[in-house]
Amino acid sequence: MASTVGQTITCKAAIAWEAGAPLSIEDIEVAPPKAGEVRIKIHHTGVCHTDAYTLSGKDPEGAFPVVLGHEGAGIVESIGEGVTSVKVGDYVVALYTPECRECKFCKSGKTNLCGKIRATQGKGVMPDGTSRFKARGKDLLHFMGTSTFSQYTVVADISVVAVTPKIPTDRSCLLGCGITTGYGAAVVTAKVEEGSNVAVFGVGCVGLSVVQGAVKNKAGMIIAVDVNDGKEAWARKFGATHFVNPTKLSGKTIQEHLIEMTDGGCDYTFDCTGNVGVMRAALEACHKGWGESIVIGVAAAGQEIATRPFQLVTGRVWKGCAFGGIKGRTQLPGLVDDYLNGELKVDEFITHRQSLDGINTAFDQMKEGDCVRCVVDMQ
Ligand SMILES: NC(=O)C1=CN([C@@H]2O[C@H](COP(=O)(O)OP(=O)(O)OC[C@H]3O[C@@H](n4cnc5c(N)ncnc54)[C@H](O)[C@@H]3O)[C@@H](O)[C@H]2O)C=CC1
Ligand SMILES: N[C@@H](CCC(=O)N[C@@H](CSC=O)C(=O)NCC(=O)O)C(=O)O
Ligand SMILES: [Zn+2]
Ligand SMILES: [Zn+2]
């Protein structure tokens, strides 16, 4: 096959022309990578609730037309000038949380958030302020620095990590967001301790991954909280010891119930719903003096969290994380090793599959409640 290096590639992508409308599968022109950039042939992408959130128009940073998708894996097709971290033919996972290792954030040792390209990423353009995508003669915006709903995408070199080809791309793509986010929240951000009591609000892909992380760190009680009874079997399969449906409690709140169950409150709670009322309940279900609540869910524009300040005065801690607090270029290969050694569940999350033509069905399935993750075959 003729080399595509240095050429504009015409391929298929799922384009979001406007908020609230189905994605349109059509030809897209993908320009070659500029200096410090990498063009990836995307093999597989997951569909995450954050894609649906931005498509819905509720994301204050959402802008259109755009190529969504941020849970993707594939092969490096070509690299721009000066790129040394990956090479043509490498199997890679796209990283919506980049890692430059040079900025104030990266050097702090306190966070996985990288500041180097966050401003342009949030505006939907590459670090030089321009787009690599064109369709119907118009520039399209990038999304979360990754845009994995295209057969080819261009990302900054700090937004990609090479992984061993031993992990198939239909599995490694899920390490690009949902699994890593929940697992990292438990293991890296909260650092759940042996014997500690944990409550996980919302046990979709992210919440089940928190459960997996809590099991890894040998938590005591792992209480899954979900309004969908169908999630109980899923939560127990991943290691939850208890399940509570908050809509079935009578005469008490979920926080009161959890405080009773745990003799004073949980050591760690996690919001994996994006519902600000749930975030409050999760904080208030924490043990006085030390309980920590981790916000993972993404809430819509205009939503705010509230609690009595007394909850914090009396020692509960409210924090949050993106991508679980995991530094993608440094730590993702280790998670791949854990998967290959049978120590990290990934296959179990895949409940649905679609081709690129079926990507709108993937969005519908994600909202149905029996879907943990749908993986889209992009080629
Ligand atoms: N901070 C980060 O880096 C990331 C955040 N997210 C966000 O995490 C959230 C969860 O994502 P997924 O697991 O993919 O979603 P999901 O929809 O698969 O799971 C959410 C679960 O919450 C349950 N739920 C809904 N309302 C509830 C309530 N009031 N009480 C208890 N359970 C309730 C649902 O039944 C469902 O099982 C989303 O808001 C998503 O945007 C996702 C990935 C990364
Ligand atoms: N754009 C939204 C915020 C969306 C958000 O919080 N994204 C998370 C990842 S969610 C993945 O599925 C994230 O990485 N946040 C950190 C960041 O720097 O964006 C808004 O403006 O509300
Ligand atoms: Zn996501
Ligand atoms: Zn950085």
Coordinates of C-alpha atoms and ligand atoms in Angstrom, one line a residue:
M1 CA 0.0 0.0 0.0
A2 CA 1.3 3.5 -0.9
S3 CA 2.7 5.5 2.0
T4 CA 0.4 8.1 3.5
V5 CA 3.2 9.8 5.4
G6 CA 3.1 13.6 4.8
Q7 CA -0.3 13.2 2.9
T8 CA -3.7 14.3 3.9
I9 CA -5.7 11.2 4.6
T10 CA -9.4 11.0 3.6
C11 CA -11.2 8.5 5.9
K12 CA -14.5 8.0 7.7
A13 CA -15.4 9.8 11.0
A14 CA -18.5 10.3 13.2
I15 CA -19.0 14.0 13.1
A16 CA -21.0 16.0 15.7
W17 CA -22.2 18.9 13.6
E18 CA -24.4 20.3 16.3
A19 CA -25.5 19.7 19.9
G20 CA -28.2 17.1 20.4
A21 CA -28.1 15.7 16.9
P22 CA -27.0 12.2 16.0
L23 CA -23.4 11.8 14.8
S24 CA -23.0 11.8 11.0
I25 CA -20.7 9.2 9.5
E26 CA -18.9 10.8 6.6
D27 CA -15.6 11.5 4.9
I28 CA -13.2 13.6 6.7
E29 CA -9.8 14.9 5.7
V30 CA -7.1 14.4 8.3
A31 CA -4.0 16.6 7.7
P32 CA -0.5 15.2 8.5
P33 CA 0.9 15.8 11.9
K34 CA 2.9 19.0 12.5
A35 CA 6.0 19.2 14.7
G36 CA 5.4 17.6 18.1
E37 CA 2.3 15.8 16.8
V38 CA 1.3 12.2 16.1
R39 CA -1.2 10.8 13.6
I40 CA -2.9 7.6 14.8
K41 CA -4.9 5.0 12.9
I42 CA -7.7 4.4 15.4
H43 CA -8.6 0.7 15.6
H44 CA -11.1 0.8 18.5
T45 CA -12.8 3.4 20.7
G46 CA -15.0 3.2 23.7
V47 CA -18.0 5.5 24.1
C48 CA -18.0 7.2 27.4
H49 CA -20.7 9.2 29.2
T50 CA -18.6 12.3 28.8
D51 CA -19.0 12.0 25.0
A52 CA -22.8 12.0 25.4
Y53 CA -22.6 14.9 27.9
T54 CA -20.7 17.1 25.5
L55 CA -22.9 16.0 22.6
S56 CA -26.0 16.9 24.7
G57 CA -24.9 20.6 24.8
K58 CA -24.5 20.5 28.6
D59 CA -20.7 20.9 28.6
P60 CA -19.7 24.5 29.0
E61 CA -16.6 23.8 26.9
G62 CA -18.6 22.0 24.2
A63 CA -18.3 23.5 20.8
F64 CA -19.4 22.3 17.3
P65 CA -18.8 20.9 14.7
V66 CA -16.5 18.5 16.5
V67 CA -15.0 15.0 16.3
L68 CA -15.8 13.5 19.7
G69 CA -14.3 10.4 21.4
H70 CA -11.5 10.1 23.9
E71 CA -11.2 6.4 24.8
G72 CA -9.2 5.2 21.7
A73 CA -6.4 2.9 20.8
G74 CA -4.6 2.1 17.5
I75 CA -1.3 2.3 15.7
V76 CA 1.0 5.3 14.9
E77 CA 0.7 6.0 11.2
S78 CA 3.1 9.0 11.1
I79 CA 4.9 11.4 13.4
G80 CA 5.8 15.1 13.1
E81 CA 9.2 16.7 13.4
G82 CA 10.9 16.2 16.7
V83 CA 8.7 13.4 18.1
T84 CA 10.7 10.9 20.0
S85 CA 8.3 9.4 22.5
V86 CA 6.5 7.1 19.9
K87 CA 7.4 5.8 16.5
V88 CA 5.6 4.7 13.4
G89 CA 3.9 1.3 14.0
D90 CA 3.7 1.6 17.8
Y91 CA 0.5 0.4 19.4
V92 CA -0.8 3.4 21.4
V93 CA -3.6 4.6 23.6
A94 CA -4.7 8.3 23.3
L95 CA -4.5 10.3 26.5
Y96 CA -7.0 13.1 27.2
T97 CA -4.9 13.9 30.3
P98 CA -1.5 14.6 28.7
E99 CA 1.8 14.4 30.5
C100 CA 4.6 16.7 29.4
R101 CA 6.8 16.1 32.4
E102 CA 8.0 19.8 32.2
C103 CA 5.2 22.0 33.3
K104 CA 4.5 23.2 36.9
F105 CA 1.7 20.6 37.3
C106 CA 3.7 17.7 36.0
K107 CA 6.7 18.7 38.1
S108 CA 4.7 19.2 41.3
G109 CA 4.4 15.5 42.1
K110 CA 0.9 16.4 43.4
T111 CA -1.4 16.0 40.4
N112 CA -1.7 14.2 37.1
L113 CA -3.2 17.3 35.5
C114 CA -0.8 18.7 32.9
G115 CA -1.0 22.4 32.0
K116 CA 1.0 22.5 28.8
I117 CA -1.8 22.2 26.2
R118 CA -5.0 22.5 28.4
A119 CA -6.0 25.9 27.0
T120 CA -5.9 24.9 23.4
Q121 CA -7.4 21.4 24.2
G122 CA -10.3 23.1 25.9
K123 CA -10.9 25.3 22.7
G124 CA -10.9 22.2 20.5
V125 CA -7.7 23.0 18.6
M126 CA -4.2 21.6 18.4
P127 CA -1.4 23.3 20.4
D128 CA -0.7 25.7 17.5
G129 CA -4.3 26.9 17.5
T130 CA -5.4 25.2 14.3
S131 CA -7.3 22.0 13.4
R132 CA -6.2 18.9 11.5
F133 CA -9.7 18.0 10.5
K134 CA -11.8 19.2 7.6
A135 CA -15.2 18.0 6.2
R136 CA -17.5 19.6 3.7
G137 CA -14.8 22.2 3.2
K138 CA -15.0 23.3 6.9
D139 CA -12.6 23.0 9.8
L140 CA -13.8 20.6 12.5
L141 CA -12.9 21.0 16.2
H142 CA -10.8 18.4 18.1
F143 CA -12.2 17.0 21.4
M144 CA -10.3 16.4 24.7
G145 CA -7.1 16.4 22.6
T146 CA -7.9 13.0 21.2
S147 CA -11.0 12.8 18.8
T148 CA -11.1 9.1 18.6
F149 CA -14.3 8.9 16.6
S150 CA -12.3 9.2 13.4
Q151 CA -10.4 6.4 11.6
Y152 CA -7.4 8.7 11.8
T153 CA -6.7 11.4 14.3
V154 CA -3.9 13.7 15.2
V155 CA -2.8 14.3 18.8
A156 CA 0.0 16.1 20.6
D157 CA 3.0 13.8 21.4
I158 CA 2.3 14.3 25.1
S159 CA -1.2 13.0 24.6
V160 CA -0.3 9.5 23.6
V161 CA 1.4 6.5 25.2
A162 CA 2.9 3.4 23.5
V163 CA 1.8 0.0 24.9
T164 CA 2.8 -3.5 24.1
P165 CA 0.9 -5.0 21.1
K166 CA 0.2 -8.0 23.4
I167 CA -3.0 -6.2 24.6
P168 CA -5.6 -6.1 21.8
T169 CA -6.8 -2.6 20.9
D170 CA -10.4 -3.4 21.7
R171 CA -9.2 -3.8 25.4
S172 CA -6.5 -1.1 25.6
C173 CA -8.9 1.5 24.4
L174 CA -10.9 1.1 27.6
L175 CA -7.8 2.1 29.6
G176 CA -8.0 5.4 27.9
C177 CA -10.8 6.5 30.2
G178 CA -13.4 4.6 32.2
I179 CA -11.4 1.7 33.8
T180 CA -8.3 3.8 34.5
T181 CA -10.5 6.6 36.0
G182 CA -12.2 4.5 38.6
Y183 CA -9.3 2.2 39.4
G184 CA -7.0 5.2 39.8
A185 CA -9.5 7.1 41.9
A186 CA -9.4 4.2 44.4
V187 CA -5.7 3.2 44.3
V188 CA -3.9 6.5 43.4
T189 CA -6.2 9.3 44.5
A190 CA -7.8 7.9 47.6
K191 CA -5.2 5.3 48.4
V192 CA -7.8 3.1 50.0
E193 CA -6.3 1.3 52.9
E194 CA -6.6 -2.4 53.9
G195 CA -9.8 -3.0 55.9
S196 CA -11.3 0.4 55.2
N197 CA -15.0 0.8 54.4
V198 CA -15.8 2.1 51.0
A199 CA -19.1 3.2 49.3
V200 CA -19.3 3.6 45.5
F201 CA -22.3 5.7 44.3
G202 CA -23.1 4.6 40.7
V203 CA -21.7 1.3 39.4
G204 CA -21.3 1.8 35.7
C205 CA -17.9 1.4 34.1
V206 CA -16.3 4.0 36.4
G207 CA -17.9 2.8 39.6
L208 CA -17.1 -0.9 38.9
S209 CA -13.5 0.2 38.3
V210 CA -13.5 1.9 41.7
V211 CA -14.8 -1.4 43.2
Q212 CA -11.9 -3.2 41.4
G213 CA -9.4 -0.7 42.9
A214 CA -10.9 -1.1 46.4
V215 CA -10.6 -4.9 46.1
K216 CA -7.0 -4.5 44.9
N217 CA -6.2 -2.4 48.1
K218 CA -8.0 -5.0 50.3
A219 CA -10.8 -2.7 51.5
G220 CA -13.2 -4.1 54.1
M221 CA -16.8 -3.4 53.2
I222 CA -17.3 -2.3 49.6
I223 CA -20.8 -1.0 49.3
A224 CA -22.2 -0.4 45.9
V225 CA -25.0 2.1 45.7
D226 CA -27.1 2.3 42.6
V227 CA -30.7 3.2 41.6
N228 CA -30.7 0.3 39.1
D229 CA -31.1 -3.1 40.8
G230 CA -29.7 -4.8 37.7
K231 CA -26.3 -3.4 38.8
E232 CA -26.1 -5.5 42.0
A233 CA -24.9 -8.6 40.1
W234 CA -22.4 -6.6 38.3
A235 CA -21.1 -4.9 41.5
R236 CA -20.7 -8.3 43.3
K237 CA -18.9 -9.8 40.2
F238 CA -16.3 -7.1 40.6
G239 CA -16.0 -7.6 44.4
A240 CA -18.6 -5.4 46.1
T241 CA -19.6 -7.0 49.4
H242 CA -22.9 -5.1 49.8
F243 CA -25.4 -3.4 47.5
V244 CA -28.0 -0.7 48.4
N245 CA -30.7 0.8 46.2
P246 CA -31.3 4.2 47.7
T247 CA -34.8 4.5 46.2
K248 CA -35.8 1.5 48.3
L249 CA -34.9 2.9 51.7
S250 CA -37.9 4.0 53.8
G251 CA -37.7 6.7 56.4
K252 CA -34.0 7.4 56.1
T253 CA -31.5 8.9 53.7
I254 CA -28.8 6.9 52.0
Q255 CA -26.2 8.7 54.1
E256 CA -28.0 7.8 57.3
H257 CA -28.2 4.2 56.1
L258 CA -24.5 4.0 55.2
I259 CA -23.5 5.5 58.5
E260 CA -25.5 2.8 60.3
M261 CA -24.1 0.0 58.2
T262 CA -20.5 1.2 58.8
D263 CA -20.7 2.1 62.5
G264 CA -20.2 5.8 62.0
G265 CA -19.6 6.4 58.3
C266 CA -17.4 5.3 55.4
D267 CA -13.6 5.8 55.2
Y268 CA -13.9 6.5 51.5
T269 CA -16.8 7.3 49.2
F270 CA -16.9 7.9 45.5
D271 CA -19.4 9.7 43.3
C272 CA -19.5 8.0 39.9
T273 CA -22.9 9.5 38.8
G274 CA -22.3 13.2 38.0
N275 CA -25.4 14.0 40.1
V276 CA -24.7 16.8 42.6
G277 CA -27.3 15.5 45.1
V278 CA -25.5 12.2 45.1
M279 CA -22.2 14.1 45.6
R280 CA -23.6 15.6 48.8
A281 CA -24.9 12.3 50.1
A282 CA -21.5 10.7 49.4
L283 CA -19.7 13.4 51.4
E284 CA -22.2 13.2 54.3
A285 CA -21.9 9.4 54.4
C286 CA -18.2 9.8 55.3
H287 CA -16.9 9.1 58.8
K288 CA -16.5 12.1 61.1
G289 CA -12.9 13.1 61.5
W290 CA -11.3 11.4 58.5
G291 CA -13.7 10.2 55.8
E292 CA -12.8 11.2 52.3
S293 CA -15.2 11.6 49.4
I294 CA -13.9 11.6 45.8
V295 CA -15.9 13.3 43.1
I296 CA -15.4 11.6 39.8
G297 CA -18.8 12.2 38.0
V298 CA -19.1 15.2 35.6
A299 CA -22.0 17.5 36.3
A300 CA -23.8 19.6 33.8
A301 CA -23.1 23.3 33.3
G302 CA -24.6 25.4 36.1
Q303 CA -24.7 22.6 38.6
E304 CA -23.1 23.2 42.0
I305 CA -22.4 21.1 45.1
A306 CA -23.5 22.1 48.6
T307 CA -23.3 20.8 52.1
R308 CA -23.2 22.3 55.6
P309 CA -19.7 23.6 56.1
F310 CA -19.9 21.8 59.5
Q311 CA -19.4 18.5 57.5
L312 CA -15.9 19.7 56.6
V313 CA -15.2 21.4 60.0
T314 CA -15.7 18.0 61.5
G315 CA -13.1 16.4 59.4
R316 CA -14.7 15.0 56.3
V317 CA -12.7 15.8 53.1
W318 CA -14.1 16.5 49.7
K319 CA -11.8 16.0 46.7
G320 CA -12.0 15.0 43.1
C321 CA -9.9 13.7 40.3
A322 CA -9.6 13.4 36.5
F323 CA -8.4 10.2 34.9
G324 CA -8.1 8.7 38.4
G325 CA -5.1 10.8 39.2
I326 CA -3.1 8.5 36.8
K327 CA -0.2 10.0 34.8
G328 CA -0.8 8.3 31.4
R329 CA 2.6 8.1 29.9
T330 CA 4.2 7.0 33.1
Q331 CA 1.6 4.7 34.6
L332 CA -0.6 3.3 31.8
P333 CA 1.9 0.7 30.6
G334 CA 1.9 -0.7 34.2
L335 CA -1.9 -1.1 34.1
V336 CA -1.5 -2.9 30.7
D337 CA 1.0 -5.3 32.5
D338 CA -1.5 -5.8 35.3
Y339 CA -4.1 -6.8 32.6
L340 CA -1.8 -9.2 30.9
N341 CA -0.9 -10.8 34.2
G342 CA -4.6 -11.3 35.0
E343 CA -4.5 -8.8 37.8
L344 CA -6.8 -6.2 36.2
K345 CA -10.2 -6.9 34.7
V346 CA -10.8 -5.3 31.3
D347 CA -12.6 -7.9 29.1
E348 CA -15.4 -8.1 31.6
F349 CA -16.4 -4.4 31.0
I350 CA -17.3 -5.0 27.3
T351 CA -21.0 -5.7 27.1
H352 CA -21.7 -4.3 23.6
R353 CA -19.9 -3.9 20.3
Q354 CA -20.6 -1.7 17.2
S355 CA -19.0 -0.8 13.9
L356 CA -18.4 2.8 13.1
D357 CA -21.7 2.9 11.2
G358 CA -23.5 1.8 14.4
I359 CA -21.9 4.4 16.7
N360 CA -25.3 6.2 17.3
T361 CA -26.7 2.9 18.5
A362 CA -23.7 2.7 20.9
F363 CA -24.9 6.0 22.4
D364 CA -28.4 4.7 22.7
Q365 CA -27.2 1.5 24.3
M366 CA -25.0 3.4 26.8
K367 CA -28.1 5.1 28.1
E368 CA -30.1 1.8 28.5
G369 CA -28.7 0.7 31.9
D370 CA -27.5 -2.8 30.9
C371 CA -24.5 -1.5 29.1
V372 CA -21.2 -1.2 30.9
R373 CA -19.1 -0.3 27.9
C374 CA -19.7 -0.5 24.1
V375 CA -16.5 -0.8 22.0
V376 CA -16.7 0.6 18.5
D377 CA -14.6 -1.1 15.8
M378 CA -13.4 1.9 13.7
Q379 CA -11.8 0.1 10.7
Ligands
LIG1 N1 -13.5 12.5 36.3 C1 -13.2 11.8 35.3 O1 -12.0 11.7 34.9 C2 -14.2 11.0 34.6 C3 -15.5 11.2 34.8 N2 -16.5 10.4 34.2 C4 -17.9 10.7 34.6 O2 -18.2 9.6 35.6 C5 -19.6 9.4 35.6 C6 -19.9 7.9 35.5 O3 -19.5 7.4 34.2 P1 -20.0 5.9 33.8 O4 -19.6 4.9 34.8 O5 -19.4 5.7 32.4 O6 -21.5 6.1 33.7 P2 -22.7 5.0 33.8 O7 -24.0 5.7 33.3 O8 -22.3 3.8 33.1 O9 -22.9 4.7 35.3 C7 -23.6 5.6 36.2 C8 -24.3 4.7 37.2 O10 -24.9 5.6 38.2 C9 -26.2 5.1 38.5 N3 -26.9 6.2 39.1 C10 -27.5 7.2 38.4 N4 -28.2 8.0 39.3 C11 -27.9 7.5 40.5 C12 -28.2 7.9 41.8 N5 -29.0 9.0 42.1 N6 -27.8 7.2 42.9 C13 -27.0 6.1 42.7 N7 -26.7 5.6 41.4 C14 -27.1 6.4 40.4 C15 -26.7 4.5 37.2 O11 -27.7 3.6 37.4 C16 -25.4 3.9 36.6 O12 -25.3 2.5 37.0 C17 -20.1 10.2 34.4 O13 -20.6 11.5 35.0 C18 -18.9 10.5 33.5 O14 -19.1 11.7 32.8 C19 -16.2 9.5 33.3 C20 -14.9 9.2 33.0 C21 -13.8 10.0 33.6
LIG2 N1 -15.5 20.3 30.0 C1 -16.2 20.1 31.2 C2 -15.5 19.2 32.2 C3 -15.4 17.8 31.7 C4 -14.4 17.0 32.6 O1 -14.5 17.2 33.8 N2 -13.6 16.2 32.1 C5 -12.8 15.4 32.9 C6 -12.6 14.1 32.2 S1 -14.2 13.3 32.0 C7 -13.8 12.0 31.1 O2 -14.6 11.2 30.7 C8 -11.4 16.0 33.0 O3 -10.4 15.4 32.5 N3 -11.3 17.1 33.6 C9 -10.1 17.8 33.8 C10 -9.9 18.8 32.7 O4 -8.8 19.5 32.7 O5 -10.7 18.9 31.8 C11 -16.6 21.4 31.9 O6 -16.1 22.4 31.4 O7 -17.4 21.3 32.8
ZN3 ZN -14.5 9.3 29.6
ZN4 ZN 2.7 19.0 32.0

